[in-house]
PDB file of C-alpha atoms in Angstrom:
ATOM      1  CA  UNK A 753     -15.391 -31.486  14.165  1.00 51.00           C
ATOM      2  CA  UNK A 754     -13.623 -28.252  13.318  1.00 57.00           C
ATOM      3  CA  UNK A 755     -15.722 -25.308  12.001  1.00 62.00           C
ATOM      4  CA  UNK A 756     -13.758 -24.483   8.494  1.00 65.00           C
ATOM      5  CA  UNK A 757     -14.323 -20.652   8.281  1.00 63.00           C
ATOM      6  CA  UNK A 758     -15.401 -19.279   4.741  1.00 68.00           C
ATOM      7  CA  UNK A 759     -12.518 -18.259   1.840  1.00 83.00           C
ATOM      8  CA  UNK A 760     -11.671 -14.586   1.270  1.00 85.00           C
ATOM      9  CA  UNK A 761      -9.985 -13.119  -2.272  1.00 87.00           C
ATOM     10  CA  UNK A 762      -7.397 -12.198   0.810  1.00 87.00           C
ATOM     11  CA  UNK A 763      -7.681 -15.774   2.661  1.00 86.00           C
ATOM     12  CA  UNK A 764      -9.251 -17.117   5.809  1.00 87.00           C
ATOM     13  CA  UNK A 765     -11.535 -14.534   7.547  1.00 87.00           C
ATOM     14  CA  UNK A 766      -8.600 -13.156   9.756  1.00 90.00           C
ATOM     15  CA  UNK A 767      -6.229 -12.035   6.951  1.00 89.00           C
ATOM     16  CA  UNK A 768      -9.565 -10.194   5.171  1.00 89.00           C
ATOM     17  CA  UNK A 769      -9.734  -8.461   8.398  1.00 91.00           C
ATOM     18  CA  UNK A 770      -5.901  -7.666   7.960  1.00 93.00           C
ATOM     19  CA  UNK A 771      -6.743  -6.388   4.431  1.00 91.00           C
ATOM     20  CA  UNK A 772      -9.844  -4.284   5.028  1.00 93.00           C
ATOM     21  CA  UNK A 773      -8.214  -2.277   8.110  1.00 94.00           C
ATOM     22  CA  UNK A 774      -5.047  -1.538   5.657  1.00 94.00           C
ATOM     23  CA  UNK A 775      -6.787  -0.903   2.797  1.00 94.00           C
ATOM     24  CA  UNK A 776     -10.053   0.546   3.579  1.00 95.00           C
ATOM     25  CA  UNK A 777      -8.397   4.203   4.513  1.00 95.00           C
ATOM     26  CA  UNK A 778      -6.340   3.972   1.568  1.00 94.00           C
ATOM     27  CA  UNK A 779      -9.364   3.302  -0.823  1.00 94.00           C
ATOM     28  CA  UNK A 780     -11.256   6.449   0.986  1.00 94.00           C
ATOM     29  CA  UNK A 781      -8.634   8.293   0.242  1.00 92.00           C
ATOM     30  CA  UNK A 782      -8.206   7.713  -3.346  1.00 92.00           C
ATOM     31  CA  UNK A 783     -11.886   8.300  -4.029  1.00 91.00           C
ATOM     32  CA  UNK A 784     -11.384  11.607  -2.424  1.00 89.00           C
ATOM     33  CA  UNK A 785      -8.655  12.216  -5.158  1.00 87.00           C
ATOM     34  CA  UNK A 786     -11.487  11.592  -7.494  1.00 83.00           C
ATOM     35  CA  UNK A 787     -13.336  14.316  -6.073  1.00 82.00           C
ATOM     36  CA  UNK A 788     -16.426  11.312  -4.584  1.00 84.00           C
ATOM     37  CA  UNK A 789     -18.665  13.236  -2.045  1.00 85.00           C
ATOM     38  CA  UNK A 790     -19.161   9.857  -0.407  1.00 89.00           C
ATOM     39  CA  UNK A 791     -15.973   8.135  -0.220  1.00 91.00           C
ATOM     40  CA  UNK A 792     -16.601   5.865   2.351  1.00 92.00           C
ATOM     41  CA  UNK A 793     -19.441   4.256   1.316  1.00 90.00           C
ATOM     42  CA  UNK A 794     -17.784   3.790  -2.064  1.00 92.00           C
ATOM     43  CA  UNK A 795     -14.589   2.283  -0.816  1.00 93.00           C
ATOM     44  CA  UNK A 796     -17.138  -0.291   1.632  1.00 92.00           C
ATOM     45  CA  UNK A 797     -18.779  -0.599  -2.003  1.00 91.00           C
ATOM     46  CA  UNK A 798     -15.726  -2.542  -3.626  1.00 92.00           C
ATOM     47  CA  UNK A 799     -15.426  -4.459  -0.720  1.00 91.00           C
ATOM     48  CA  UNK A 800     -18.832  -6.056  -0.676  1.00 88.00           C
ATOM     49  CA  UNK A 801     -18.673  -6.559  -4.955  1.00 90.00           C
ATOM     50  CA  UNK A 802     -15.271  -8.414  -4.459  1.00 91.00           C
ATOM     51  CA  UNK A 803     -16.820 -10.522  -2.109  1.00 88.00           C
ATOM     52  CA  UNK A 804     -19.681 -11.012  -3.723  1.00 86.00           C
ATOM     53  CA  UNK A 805     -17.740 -12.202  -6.925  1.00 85.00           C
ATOM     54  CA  UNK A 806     -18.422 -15.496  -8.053  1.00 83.00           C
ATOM     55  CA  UNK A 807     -14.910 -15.570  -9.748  1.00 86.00           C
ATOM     56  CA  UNK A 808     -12.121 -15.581  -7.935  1.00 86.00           C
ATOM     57  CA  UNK A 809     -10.266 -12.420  -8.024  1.00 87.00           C
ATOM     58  CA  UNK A 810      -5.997 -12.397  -9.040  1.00 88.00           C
ATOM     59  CA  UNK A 811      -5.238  -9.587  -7.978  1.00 90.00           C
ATOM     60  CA  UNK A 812      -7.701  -8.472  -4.893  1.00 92.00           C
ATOM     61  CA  UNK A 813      -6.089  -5.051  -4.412  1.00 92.00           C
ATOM     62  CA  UNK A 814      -5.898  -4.234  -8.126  1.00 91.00           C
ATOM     63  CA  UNK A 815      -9.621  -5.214  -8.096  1.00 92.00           C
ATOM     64  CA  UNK A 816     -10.183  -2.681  -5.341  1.00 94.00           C
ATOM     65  CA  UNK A 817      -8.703   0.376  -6.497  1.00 93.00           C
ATOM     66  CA  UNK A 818     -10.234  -0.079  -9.757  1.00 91.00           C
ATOM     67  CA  UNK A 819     -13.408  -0.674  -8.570  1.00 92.00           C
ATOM     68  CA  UNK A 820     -13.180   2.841  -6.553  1.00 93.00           C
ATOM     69  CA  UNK A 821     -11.935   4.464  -9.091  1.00 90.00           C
ATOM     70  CA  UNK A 822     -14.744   3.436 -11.667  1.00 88.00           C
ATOM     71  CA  UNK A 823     -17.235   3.997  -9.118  1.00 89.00           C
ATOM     72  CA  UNK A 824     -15.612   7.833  -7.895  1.00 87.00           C
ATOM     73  CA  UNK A 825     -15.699   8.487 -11.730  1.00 83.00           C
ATOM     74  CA  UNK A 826     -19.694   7.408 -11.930  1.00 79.00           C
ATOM     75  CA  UNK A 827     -20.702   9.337  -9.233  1.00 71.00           C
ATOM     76  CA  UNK A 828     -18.809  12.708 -10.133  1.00 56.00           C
ATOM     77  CA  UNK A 829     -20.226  12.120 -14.010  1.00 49.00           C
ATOM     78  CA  UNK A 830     -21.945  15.446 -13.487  1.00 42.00           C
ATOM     79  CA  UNK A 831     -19.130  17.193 -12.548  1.00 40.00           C
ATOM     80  CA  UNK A 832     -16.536  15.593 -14.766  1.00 37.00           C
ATOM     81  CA  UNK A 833     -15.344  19.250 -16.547  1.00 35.00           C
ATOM     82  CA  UNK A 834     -13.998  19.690 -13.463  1.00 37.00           C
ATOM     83  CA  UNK A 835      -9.826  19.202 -13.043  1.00 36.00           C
ATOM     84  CA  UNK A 836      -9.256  16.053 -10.404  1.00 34.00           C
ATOM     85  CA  UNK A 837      -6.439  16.704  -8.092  1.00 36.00           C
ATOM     86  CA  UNK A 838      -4.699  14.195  -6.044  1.00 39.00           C
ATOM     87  CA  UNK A 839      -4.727  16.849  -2.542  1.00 39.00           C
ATOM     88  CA  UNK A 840      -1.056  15.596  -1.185  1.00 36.00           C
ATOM     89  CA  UNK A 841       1.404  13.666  -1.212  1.00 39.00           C
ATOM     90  CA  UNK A 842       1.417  12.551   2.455  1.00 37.00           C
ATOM     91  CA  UNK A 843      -1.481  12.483   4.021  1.00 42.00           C
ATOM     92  CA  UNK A 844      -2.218  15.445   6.791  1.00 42.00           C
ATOM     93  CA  UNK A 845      -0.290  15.488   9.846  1.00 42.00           C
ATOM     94  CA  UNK A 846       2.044  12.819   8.703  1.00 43.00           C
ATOM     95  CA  UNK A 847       4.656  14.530   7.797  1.00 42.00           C
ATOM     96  CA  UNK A 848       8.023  15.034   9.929  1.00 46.00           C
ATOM     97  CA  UNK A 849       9.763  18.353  10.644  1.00 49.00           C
ATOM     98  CA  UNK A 850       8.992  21.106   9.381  1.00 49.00           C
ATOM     99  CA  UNK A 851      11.617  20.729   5.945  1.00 47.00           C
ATOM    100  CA  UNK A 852       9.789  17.526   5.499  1.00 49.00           C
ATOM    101  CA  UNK A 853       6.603  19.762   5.306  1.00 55.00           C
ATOM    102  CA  UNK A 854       7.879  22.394   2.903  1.00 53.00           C
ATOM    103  CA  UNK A 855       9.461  19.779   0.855  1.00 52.00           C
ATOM    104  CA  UNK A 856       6.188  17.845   0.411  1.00 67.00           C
ATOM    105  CA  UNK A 857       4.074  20.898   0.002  1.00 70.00           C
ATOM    106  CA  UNK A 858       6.623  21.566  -3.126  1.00 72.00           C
ATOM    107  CA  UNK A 859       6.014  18.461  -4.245  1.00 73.00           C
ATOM    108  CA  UNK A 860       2.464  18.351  -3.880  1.00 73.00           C
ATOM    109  CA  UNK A 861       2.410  21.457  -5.632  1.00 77.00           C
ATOM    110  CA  UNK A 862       4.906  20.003  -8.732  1.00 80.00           C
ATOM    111  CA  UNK A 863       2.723  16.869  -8.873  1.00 81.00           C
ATOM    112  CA  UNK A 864      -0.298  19.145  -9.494  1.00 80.00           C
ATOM    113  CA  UNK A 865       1.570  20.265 -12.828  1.00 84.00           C
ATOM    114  CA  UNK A 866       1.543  16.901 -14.162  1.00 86.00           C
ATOM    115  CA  UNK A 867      -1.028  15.371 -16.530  1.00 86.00           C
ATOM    116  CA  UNK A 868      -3.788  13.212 -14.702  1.00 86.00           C
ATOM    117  CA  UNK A 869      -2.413  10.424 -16.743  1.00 87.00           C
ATOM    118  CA  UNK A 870       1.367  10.756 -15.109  1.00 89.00           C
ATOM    119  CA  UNK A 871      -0.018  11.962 -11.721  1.00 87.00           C
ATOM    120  CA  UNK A 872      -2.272   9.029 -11.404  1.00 88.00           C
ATOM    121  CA  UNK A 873       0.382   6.287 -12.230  1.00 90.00           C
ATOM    122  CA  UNK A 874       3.107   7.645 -10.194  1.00 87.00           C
ATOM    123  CA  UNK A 875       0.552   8.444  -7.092  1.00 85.00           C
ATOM    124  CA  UNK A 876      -0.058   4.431  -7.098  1.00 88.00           C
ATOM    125  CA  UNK A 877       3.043   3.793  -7.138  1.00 86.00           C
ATOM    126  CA  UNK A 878       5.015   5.656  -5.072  1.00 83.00           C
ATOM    127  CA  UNK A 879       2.038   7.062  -2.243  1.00 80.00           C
ATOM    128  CA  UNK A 880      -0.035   3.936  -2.637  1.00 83.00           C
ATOM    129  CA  UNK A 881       2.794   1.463  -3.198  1.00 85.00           C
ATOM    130  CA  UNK A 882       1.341  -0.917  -5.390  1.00 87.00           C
ATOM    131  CA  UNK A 883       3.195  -3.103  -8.347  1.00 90.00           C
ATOM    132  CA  UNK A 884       3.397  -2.271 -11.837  1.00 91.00           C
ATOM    133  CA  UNK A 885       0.683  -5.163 -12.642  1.00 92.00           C
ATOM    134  CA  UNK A 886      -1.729  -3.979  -9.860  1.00 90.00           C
ATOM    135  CA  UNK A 887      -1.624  -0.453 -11.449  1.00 92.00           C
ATOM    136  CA  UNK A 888      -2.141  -1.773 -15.194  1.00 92.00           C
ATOM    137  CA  UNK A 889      -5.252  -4.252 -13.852  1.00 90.00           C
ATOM    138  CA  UNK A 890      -6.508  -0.656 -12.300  1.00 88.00           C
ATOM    139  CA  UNK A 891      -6.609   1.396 -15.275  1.00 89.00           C
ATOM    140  CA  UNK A 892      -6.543  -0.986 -17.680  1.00 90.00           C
ATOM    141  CA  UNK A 893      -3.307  -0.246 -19.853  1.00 92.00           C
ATOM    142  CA  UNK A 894      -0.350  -2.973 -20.415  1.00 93.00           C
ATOM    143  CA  UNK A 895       2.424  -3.087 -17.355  1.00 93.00           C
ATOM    144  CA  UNK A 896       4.537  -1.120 -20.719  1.00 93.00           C
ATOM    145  CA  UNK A 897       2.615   2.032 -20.473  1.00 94.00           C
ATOM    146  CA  UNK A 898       2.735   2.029 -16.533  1.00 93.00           C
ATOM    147  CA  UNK A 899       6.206   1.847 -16.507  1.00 93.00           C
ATOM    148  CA  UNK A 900       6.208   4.800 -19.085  1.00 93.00           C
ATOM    149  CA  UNK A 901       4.214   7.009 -17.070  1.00 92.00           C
ATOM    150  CA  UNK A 902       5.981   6.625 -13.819  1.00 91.00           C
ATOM    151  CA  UNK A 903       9.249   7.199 -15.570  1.00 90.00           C
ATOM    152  CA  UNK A 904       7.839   9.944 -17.777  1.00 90.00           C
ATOM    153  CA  UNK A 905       6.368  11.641 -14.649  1.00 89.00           C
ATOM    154  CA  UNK A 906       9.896  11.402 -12.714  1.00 86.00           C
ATOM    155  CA  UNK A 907      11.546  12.883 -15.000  1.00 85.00           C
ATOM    156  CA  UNK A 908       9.015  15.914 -15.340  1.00 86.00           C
ATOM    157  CA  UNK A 909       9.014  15.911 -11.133  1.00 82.00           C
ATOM    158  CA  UNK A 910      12.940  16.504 -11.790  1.00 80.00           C
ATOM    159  CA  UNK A 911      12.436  19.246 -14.122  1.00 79.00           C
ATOM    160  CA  UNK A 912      10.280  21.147 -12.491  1.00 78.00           C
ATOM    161  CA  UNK A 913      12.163  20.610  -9.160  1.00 72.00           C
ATOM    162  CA  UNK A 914      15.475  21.085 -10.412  1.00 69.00           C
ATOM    163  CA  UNK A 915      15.646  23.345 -13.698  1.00 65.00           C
ATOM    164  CA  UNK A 916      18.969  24.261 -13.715  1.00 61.00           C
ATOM    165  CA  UNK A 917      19.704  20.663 -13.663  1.00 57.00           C
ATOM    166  CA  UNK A 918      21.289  19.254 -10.494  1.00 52.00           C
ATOM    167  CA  UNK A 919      20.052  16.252  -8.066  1.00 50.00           C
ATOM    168  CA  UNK A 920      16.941  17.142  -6.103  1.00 46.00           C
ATOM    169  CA  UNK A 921      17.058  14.968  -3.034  1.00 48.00           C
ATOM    170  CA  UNK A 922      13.240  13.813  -3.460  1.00 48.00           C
ATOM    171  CA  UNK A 923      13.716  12.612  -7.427  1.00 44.00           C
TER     172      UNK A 923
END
């Protein structure tokens, strides 16, 4: 008789593993953004209350991300007079030629301009790459006011990268 392996939010056991090596960095990395001195422990946190969720999960990712954020925003409570800052817009070292570098440093620098509310949004959808839905299930707002947000922050990237108007090759 055939072993039947235990179900995942993501699957079988195999595509969980697929889904933890993909998104585990990613979810350490957007704690950092939230300023969490102990990111990694925080993004292994979400894992192990998705899995221990009696309910199954929609959305799994969604889940994740707002799990990390709510718990990144508990543990910097103390410290939450401070500004958040998402650090880049590629991660270190990624980055191709050196124009690719001083273009994204621009950009990281523009993005820093923006309100947390448009910075957030567009960083999960453009550097994280999730959907529209996955983003509203994270910070719990309607798919409407995601899709305002990321357009509201493109066009105040294209301002500020462009002010005398013309086509910036990045917007």
């Amino acid at each position: 008789m055939e072993e039947r392996q235990p179900e995942t939010p993501f699957g079988d056991m195999e595509a969980f593993h697929g889904a933890f090596a993909e998104l585990y960095p990613r979810l350490v990395s957007y704690a950092r953004r939230y300023g969490a001195t102990f990111a990694e422990d925080i993004a292994q946190e979400a894992f192990v209350i998705l899995m221990q969720r009696e309910e199954r999960v929609e959305h799994p990712t969604a889940f994740l991300y707002g799990t990390v954020r709510t718990l990144s925003l508990t543990e910097r409570r103390p410290m939450k007079n401070q500004n958040l800052s998402l650090e880049a817009v590629t991660e270190p070292g990624l980055a191709g030629g050196a124009d690719d570098q001083v273009l994204n440093q621009e950009v990281r620098e523009r993005m820093r301009m923006l309100s947390p509310t448009f910075r957030e949004a567009l960083w999960l959808f453009v550097v994280e790459g999730l959907s529209i839905r996955e983003i509203a299930d994270i910070l719990g707002i309607p798919e409407a006011t995601v899709k305002t947000r990321i357009h509201r922050a493109k066009a105040q990237l294209k301002d500020q990268l462009n002010p005398s108007g013309g086509v910036h090759v990045l917007v």
